[in-house]
PDB file of C-alpha atoms in Angstrom:
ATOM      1  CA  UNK Q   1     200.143 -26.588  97.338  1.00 50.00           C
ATOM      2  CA  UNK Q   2     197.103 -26.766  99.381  1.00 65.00           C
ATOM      3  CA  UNK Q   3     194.222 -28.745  98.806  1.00 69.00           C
ATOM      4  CA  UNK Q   4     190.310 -27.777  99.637  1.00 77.00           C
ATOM      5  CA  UNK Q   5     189.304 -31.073  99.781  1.00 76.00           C
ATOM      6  CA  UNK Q   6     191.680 -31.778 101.801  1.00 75.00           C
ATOM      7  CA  UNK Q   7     191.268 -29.317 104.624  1.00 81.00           C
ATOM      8  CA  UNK Q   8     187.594 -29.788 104.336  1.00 81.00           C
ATOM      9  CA  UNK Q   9     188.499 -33.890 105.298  1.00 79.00           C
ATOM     10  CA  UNK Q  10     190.974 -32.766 108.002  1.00 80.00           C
ATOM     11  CA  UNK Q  11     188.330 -30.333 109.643  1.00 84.00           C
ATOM     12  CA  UNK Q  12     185.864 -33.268 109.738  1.00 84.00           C
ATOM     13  CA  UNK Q  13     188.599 -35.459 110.724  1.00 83.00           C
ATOM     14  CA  UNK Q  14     189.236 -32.791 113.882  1.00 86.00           C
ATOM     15  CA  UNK Q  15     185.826 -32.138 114.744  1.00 88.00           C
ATOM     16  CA  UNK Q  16     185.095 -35.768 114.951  1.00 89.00           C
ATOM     17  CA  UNK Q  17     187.762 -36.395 117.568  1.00 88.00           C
ATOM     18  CA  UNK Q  18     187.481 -33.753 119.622  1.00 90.00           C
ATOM     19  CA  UNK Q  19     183.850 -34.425 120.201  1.00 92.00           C
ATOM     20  CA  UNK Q  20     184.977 -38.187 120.976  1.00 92.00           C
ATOM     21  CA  UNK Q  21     187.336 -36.570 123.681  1.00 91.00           C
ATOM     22  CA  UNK Q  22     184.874 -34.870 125.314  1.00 93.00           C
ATOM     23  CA  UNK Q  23     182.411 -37.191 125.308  1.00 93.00           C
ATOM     24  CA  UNK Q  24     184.737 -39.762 126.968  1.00 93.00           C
ATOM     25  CA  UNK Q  25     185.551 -37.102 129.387  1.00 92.00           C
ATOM     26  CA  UNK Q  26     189.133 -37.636 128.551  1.00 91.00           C
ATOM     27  CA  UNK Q  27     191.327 -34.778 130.579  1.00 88.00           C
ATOM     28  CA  UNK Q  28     191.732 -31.658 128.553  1.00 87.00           C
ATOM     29  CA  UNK Q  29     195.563 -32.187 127.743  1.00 82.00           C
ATOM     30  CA  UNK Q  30     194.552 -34.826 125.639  1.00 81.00           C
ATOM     31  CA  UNK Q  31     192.731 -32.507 123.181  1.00 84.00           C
ATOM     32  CA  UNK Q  32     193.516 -29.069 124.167  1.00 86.00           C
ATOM     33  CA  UNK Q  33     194.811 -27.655 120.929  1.00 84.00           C
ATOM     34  CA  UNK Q  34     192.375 -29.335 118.857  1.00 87.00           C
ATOM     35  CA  UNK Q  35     189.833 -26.285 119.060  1.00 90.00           C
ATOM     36  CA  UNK Q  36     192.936 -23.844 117.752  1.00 91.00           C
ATOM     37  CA  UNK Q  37     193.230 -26.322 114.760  1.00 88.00           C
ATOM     38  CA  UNK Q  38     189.459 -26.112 114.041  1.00 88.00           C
ATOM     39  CA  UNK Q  39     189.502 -22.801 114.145  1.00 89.00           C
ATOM     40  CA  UNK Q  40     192.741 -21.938 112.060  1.00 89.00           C
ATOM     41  CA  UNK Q  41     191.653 -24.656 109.264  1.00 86.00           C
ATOM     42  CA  UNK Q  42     187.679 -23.446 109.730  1.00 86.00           C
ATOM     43  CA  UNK Q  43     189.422 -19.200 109.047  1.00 87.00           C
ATOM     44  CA  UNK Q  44     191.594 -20.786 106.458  1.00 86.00           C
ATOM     45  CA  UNK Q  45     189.002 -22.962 104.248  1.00 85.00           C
ATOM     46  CA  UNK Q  46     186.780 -19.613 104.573  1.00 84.00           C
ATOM     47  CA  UNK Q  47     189.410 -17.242 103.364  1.00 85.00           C
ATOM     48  CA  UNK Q  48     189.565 -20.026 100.187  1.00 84.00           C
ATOM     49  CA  UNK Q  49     186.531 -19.963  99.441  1.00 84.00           C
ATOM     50  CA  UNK Q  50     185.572 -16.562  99.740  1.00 83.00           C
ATOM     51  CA  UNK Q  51     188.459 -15.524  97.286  1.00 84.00           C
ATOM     52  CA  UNK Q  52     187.568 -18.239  94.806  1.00 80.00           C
ATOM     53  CA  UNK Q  53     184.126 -17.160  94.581  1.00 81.00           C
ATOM     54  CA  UNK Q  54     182.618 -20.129  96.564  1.00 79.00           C
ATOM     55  CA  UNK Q  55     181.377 -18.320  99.997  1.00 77.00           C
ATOM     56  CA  UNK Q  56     177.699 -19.767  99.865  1.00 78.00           C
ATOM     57  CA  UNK Q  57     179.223 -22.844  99.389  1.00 80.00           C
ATOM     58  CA  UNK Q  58     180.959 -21.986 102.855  1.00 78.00           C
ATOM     59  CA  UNK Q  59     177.760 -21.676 104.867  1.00 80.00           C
ATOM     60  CA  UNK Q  60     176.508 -24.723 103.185  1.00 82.00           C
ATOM     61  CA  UNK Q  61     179.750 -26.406 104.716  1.00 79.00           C
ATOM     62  CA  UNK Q  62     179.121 -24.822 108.053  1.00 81.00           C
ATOM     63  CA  UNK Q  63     175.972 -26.073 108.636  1.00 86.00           C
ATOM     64  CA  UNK Q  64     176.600 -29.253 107.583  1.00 85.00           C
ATOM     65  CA  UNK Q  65     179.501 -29.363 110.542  1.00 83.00           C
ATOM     66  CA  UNK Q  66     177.989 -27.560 112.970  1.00 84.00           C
ATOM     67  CA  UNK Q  67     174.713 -30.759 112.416  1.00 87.00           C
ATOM     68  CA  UNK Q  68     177.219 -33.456 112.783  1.00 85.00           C
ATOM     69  CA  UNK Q  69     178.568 -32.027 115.848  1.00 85.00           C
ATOM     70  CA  UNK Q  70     175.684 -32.678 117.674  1.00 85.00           C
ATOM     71  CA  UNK Q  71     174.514 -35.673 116.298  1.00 88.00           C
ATOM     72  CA  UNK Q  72     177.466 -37.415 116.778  1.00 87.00           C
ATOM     73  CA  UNK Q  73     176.473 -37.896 120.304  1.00 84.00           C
ATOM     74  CA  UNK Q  74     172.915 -39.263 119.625  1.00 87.00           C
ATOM     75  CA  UNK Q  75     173.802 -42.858 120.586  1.00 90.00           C
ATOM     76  CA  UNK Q  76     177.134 -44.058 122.153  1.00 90.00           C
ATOM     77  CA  UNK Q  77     178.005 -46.379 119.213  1.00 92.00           C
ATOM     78  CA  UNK Q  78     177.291 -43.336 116.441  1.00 92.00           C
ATOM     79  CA  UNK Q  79     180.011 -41.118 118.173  1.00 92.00           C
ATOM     80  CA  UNK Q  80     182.112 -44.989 118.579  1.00 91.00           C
ATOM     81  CA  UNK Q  81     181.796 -45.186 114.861  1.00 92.00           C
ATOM     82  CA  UNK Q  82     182.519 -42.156 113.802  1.00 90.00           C
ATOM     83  CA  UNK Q  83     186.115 -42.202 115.868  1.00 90.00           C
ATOM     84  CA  UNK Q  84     186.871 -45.431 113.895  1.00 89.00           C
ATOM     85  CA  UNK Q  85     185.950 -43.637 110.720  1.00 90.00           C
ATOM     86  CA  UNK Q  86     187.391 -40.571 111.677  1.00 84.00           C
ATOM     87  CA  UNK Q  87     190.779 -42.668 111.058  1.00 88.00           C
ATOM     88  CA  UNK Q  88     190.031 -43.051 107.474  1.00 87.00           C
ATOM     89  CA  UNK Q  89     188.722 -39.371 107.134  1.00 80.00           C
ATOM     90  CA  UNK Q  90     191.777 -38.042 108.506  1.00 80.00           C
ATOM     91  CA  UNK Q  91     193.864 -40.215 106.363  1.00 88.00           C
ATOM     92  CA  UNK Q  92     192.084 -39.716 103.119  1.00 84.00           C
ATOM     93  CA  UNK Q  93     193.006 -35.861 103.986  1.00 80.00           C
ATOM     94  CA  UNK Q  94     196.524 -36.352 103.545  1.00 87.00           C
ATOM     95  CA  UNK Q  95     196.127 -38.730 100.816  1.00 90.00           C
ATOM     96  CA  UNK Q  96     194.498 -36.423  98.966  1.00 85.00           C
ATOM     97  CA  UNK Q  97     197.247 -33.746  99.690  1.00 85.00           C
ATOM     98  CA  UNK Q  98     199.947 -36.042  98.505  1.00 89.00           C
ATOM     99  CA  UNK Q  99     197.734 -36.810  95.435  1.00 89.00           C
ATOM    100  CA  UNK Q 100     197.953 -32.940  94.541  1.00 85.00           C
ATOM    101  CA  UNK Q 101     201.441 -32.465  94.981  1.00 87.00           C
ATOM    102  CA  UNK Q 102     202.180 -35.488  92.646  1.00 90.00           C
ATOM    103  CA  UNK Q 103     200.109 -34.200  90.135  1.00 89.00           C
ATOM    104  CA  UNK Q 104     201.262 -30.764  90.180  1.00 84.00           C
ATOM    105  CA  UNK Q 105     204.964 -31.931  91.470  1.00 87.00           C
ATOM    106  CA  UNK Q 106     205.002 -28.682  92.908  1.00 83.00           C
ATOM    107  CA  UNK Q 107     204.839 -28.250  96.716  1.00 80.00           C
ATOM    108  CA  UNK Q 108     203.579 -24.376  95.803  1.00 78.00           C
ATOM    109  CA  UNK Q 109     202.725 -22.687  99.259  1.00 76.00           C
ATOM    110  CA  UNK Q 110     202.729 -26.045 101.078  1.00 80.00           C
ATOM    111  CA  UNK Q 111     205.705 -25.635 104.343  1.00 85.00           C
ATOM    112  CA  UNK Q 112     207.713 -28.608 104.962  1.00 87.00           C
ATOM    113  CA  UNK Q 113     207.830 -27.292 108.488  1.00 90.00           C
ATOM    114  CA  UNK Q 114     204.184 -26.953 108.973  1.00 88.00           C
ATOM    115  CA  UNK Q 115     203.643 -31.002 108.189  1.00 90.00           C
ATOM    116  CA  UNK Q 116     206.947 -31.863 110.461  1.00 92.00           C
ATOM    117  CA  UNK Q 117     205.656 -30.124 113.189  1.00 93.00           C
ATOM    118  CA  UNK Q 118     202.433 -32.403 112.799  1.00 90.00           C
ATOM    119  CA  UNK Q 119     204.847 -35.068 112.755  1.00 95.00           C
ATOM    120  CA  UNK Q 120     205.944 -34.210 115.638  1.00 95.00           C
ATOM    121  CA  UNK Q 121     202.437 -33.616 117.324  1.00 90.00           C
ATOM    122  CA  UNK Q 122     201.797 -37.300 116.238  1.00 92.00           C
ATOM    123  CA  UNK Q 123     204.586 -38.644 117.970  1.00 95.00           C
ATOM    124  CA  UNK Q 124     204.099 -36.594 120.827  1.00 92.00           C
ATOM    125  CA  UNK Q 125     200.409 -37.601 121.119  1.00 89.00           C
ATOM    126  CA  UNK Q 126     201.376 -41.623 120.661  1.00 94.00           C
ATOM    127  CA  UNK Q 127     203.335 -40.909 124.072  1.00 93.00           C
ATOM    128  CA  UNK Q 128     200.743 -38.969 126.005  1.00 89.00           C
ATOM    129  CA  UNK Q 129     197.416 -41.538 125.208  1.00 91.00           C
ATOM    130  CA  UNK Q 130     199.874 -44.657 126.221  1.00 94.00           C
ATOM    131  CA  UNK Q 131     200.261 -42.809 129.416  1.00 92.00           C
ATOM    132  CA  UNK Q 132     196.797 -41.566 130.195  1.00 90.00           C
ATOM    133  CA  UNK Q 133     193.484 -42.768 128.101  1.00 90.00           C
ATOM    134  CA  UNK Q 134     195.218 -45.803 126.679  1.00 92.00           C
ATOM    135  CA  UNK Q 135     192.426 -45.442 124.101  1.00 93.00           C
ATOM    136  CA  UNK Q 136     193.164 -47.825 121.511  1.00 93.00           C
ATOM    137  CA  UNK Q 137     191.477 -46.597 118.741  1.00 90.00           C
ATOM    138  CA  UNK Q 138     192.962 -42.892 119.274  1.00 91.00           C
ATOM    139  CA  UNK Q 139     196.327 -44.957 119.358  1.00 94.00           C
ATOM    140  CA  UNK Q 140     195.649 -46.199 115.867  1.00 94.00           C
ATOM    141  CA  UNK Q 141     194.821 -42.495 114.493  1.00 91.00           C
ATOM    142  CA  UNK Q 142     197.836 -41.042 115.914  1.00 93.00           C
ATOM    143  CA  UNK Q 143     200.484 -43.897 114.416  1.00 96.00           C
ATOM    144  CA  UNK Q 144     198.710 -43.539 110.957  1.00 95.00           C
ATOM    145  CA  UNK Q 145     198.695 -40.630 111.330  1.00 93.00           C
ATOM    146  CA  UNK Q 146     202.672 -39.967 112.076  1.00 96.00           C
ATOM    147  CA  UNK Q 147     202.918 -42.337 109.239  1.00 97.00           C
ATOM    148  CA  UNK Q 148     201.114 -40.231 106.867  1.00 96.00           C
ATOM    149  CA  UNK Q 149     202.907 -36.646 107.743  1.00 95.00           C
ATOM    150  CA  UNK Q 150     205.816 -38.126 107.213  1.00 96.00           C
ATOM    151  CA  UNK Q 151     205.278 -39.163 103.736  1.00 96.00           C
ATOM    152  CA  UNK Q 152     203.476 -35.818 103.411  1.00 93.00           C
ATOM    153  CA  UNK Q 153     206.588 -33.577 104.682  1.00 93.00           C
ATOM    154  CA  UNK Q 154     208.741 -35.962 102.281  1.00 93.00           C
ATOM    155  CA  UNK Q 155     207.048 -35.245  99.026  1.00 92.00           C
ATOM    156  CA  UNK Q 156     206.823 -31.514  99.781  1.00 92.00           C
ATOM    157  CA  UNK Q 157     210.552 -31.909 100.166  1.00 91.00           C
ATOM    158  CA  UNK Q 158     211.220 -33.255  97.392  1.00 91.00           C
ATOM    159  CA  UNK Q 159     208.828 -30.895  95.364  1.00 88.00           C
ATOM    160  CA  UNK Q 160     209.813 -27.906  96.318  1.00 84.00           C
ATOM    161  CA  UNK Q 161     211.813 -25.413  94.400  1.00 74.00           C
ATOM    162  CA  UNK Q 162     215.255 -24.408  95.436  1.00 64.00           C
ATOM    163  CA  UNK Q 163     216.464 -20.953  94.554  1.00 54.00           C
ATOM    164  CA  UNK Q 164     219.726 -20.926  92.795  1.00 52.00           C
ATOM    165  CA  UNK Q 165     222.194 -18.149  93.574  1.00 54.00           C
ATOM    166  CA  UNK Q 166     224.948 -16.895  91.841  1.00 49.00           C
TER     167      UNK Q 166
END
C-alpha cells in the first residue's frame, strides 16, 4: 500500500514548503507540524530502505535533501520557484500513490484514516492562510491538495479488504 516514490516526492514536497515559510517569516502556526512530518516520513522512508536492502541509497537521498535545503534560498525567485513547483511535487506524490493502489487494487497497509486526517489538515490549512499570510500560491497547494487526499482516501476505500464473519 505504500509507495517509495511516493514518500520520497512528499518529503521533497514538505521540505520545500517549510523552507518557503520560514523564509517569508510567516508565524510559526502556519508551519508548525511540518518538521514532525519530515521527520516521521524521513524515519519511515529509512526504515524502507534499510529493510529492502537499499540503505546507501538512503544517504545518497539525504544528502541530496539536506543540499537543496540550503540552496533553495540562494536567490529569492529560486526559493519563489520552487513553492510553485513544490505544488506539482506534492501532487505527483499522491498521484503516484493512487497509481499503485490501482495497479495492485489493493490498499495493503495504506489507512483510510491516515489520508482523511490529511484531508482534514488541508481544509484546516485553506482556513488558517485566508486568515493570516493570504499567500496565494500556498492557497493553491492546500486546495489541490484537499482535492487529491480525497481521491486518495476514496480509492483506499474502495480497495481495501473487508473481513467476513460468520
Amino acid at each position: 500500500g505504500l509507495s517509495l516514490s511516493s514518500l520520497l516526492l512528499e518529503l521533497a514536497g514538505y521540505l520545500v514548503f517549510l523552507r518557503y515559510q520560514i523564509y517569508y517569516g510567516y508565524p510559526l502556526e502556519t508551519y508548525l507540524e511540518y518538521p514532525i512530518v519530515i521527520a516521521q516520513d524521513a524515519l519511515l522512508i529509512s526504515c524502507i530502505m534499510h529493510f529492502s536492502g537499499k540503505a546507501r541509497r538512503a544517504l545518497f537521498y539525504a544528502v541530496i535533501y539536506w543540499g537543496s535545503w540550503y540552496m533553495l534560498t540562494l536567490q529569492k525567485w529560486i526559493i519563489d520557484l520552487a513553492m510553485n513547483l513544490c505544488t506539482f511535487v506534492s501532487a505527483a506524490s499522491k498521484l503516484v500513490q493512487l497509481q499503485h493502489l490501482w495497479q495492485t487494487k489493493d490498499s495493503g497497509q495504506a489507512s483510510a484514516l491516515t489520508w482523511g486526517m490529511s484531508v482534514y489538515t488541508c481544509a484546516a490549512r485553506i482556513i488558517t492562510t485566508v486568515m493570516t499570510t493570504n499567500d496565494l500560491a500556498v492557497l493553491i497547494r492546500f486546495i489541490v491538495m484537499l482535492i487529491l487526499n480525497i481521491w486518495v482516501t476514496a480509492t483506499i476505500l474502495h480497495y481495501r479488504k473487508t473481513k467476513k464473519t460468520d
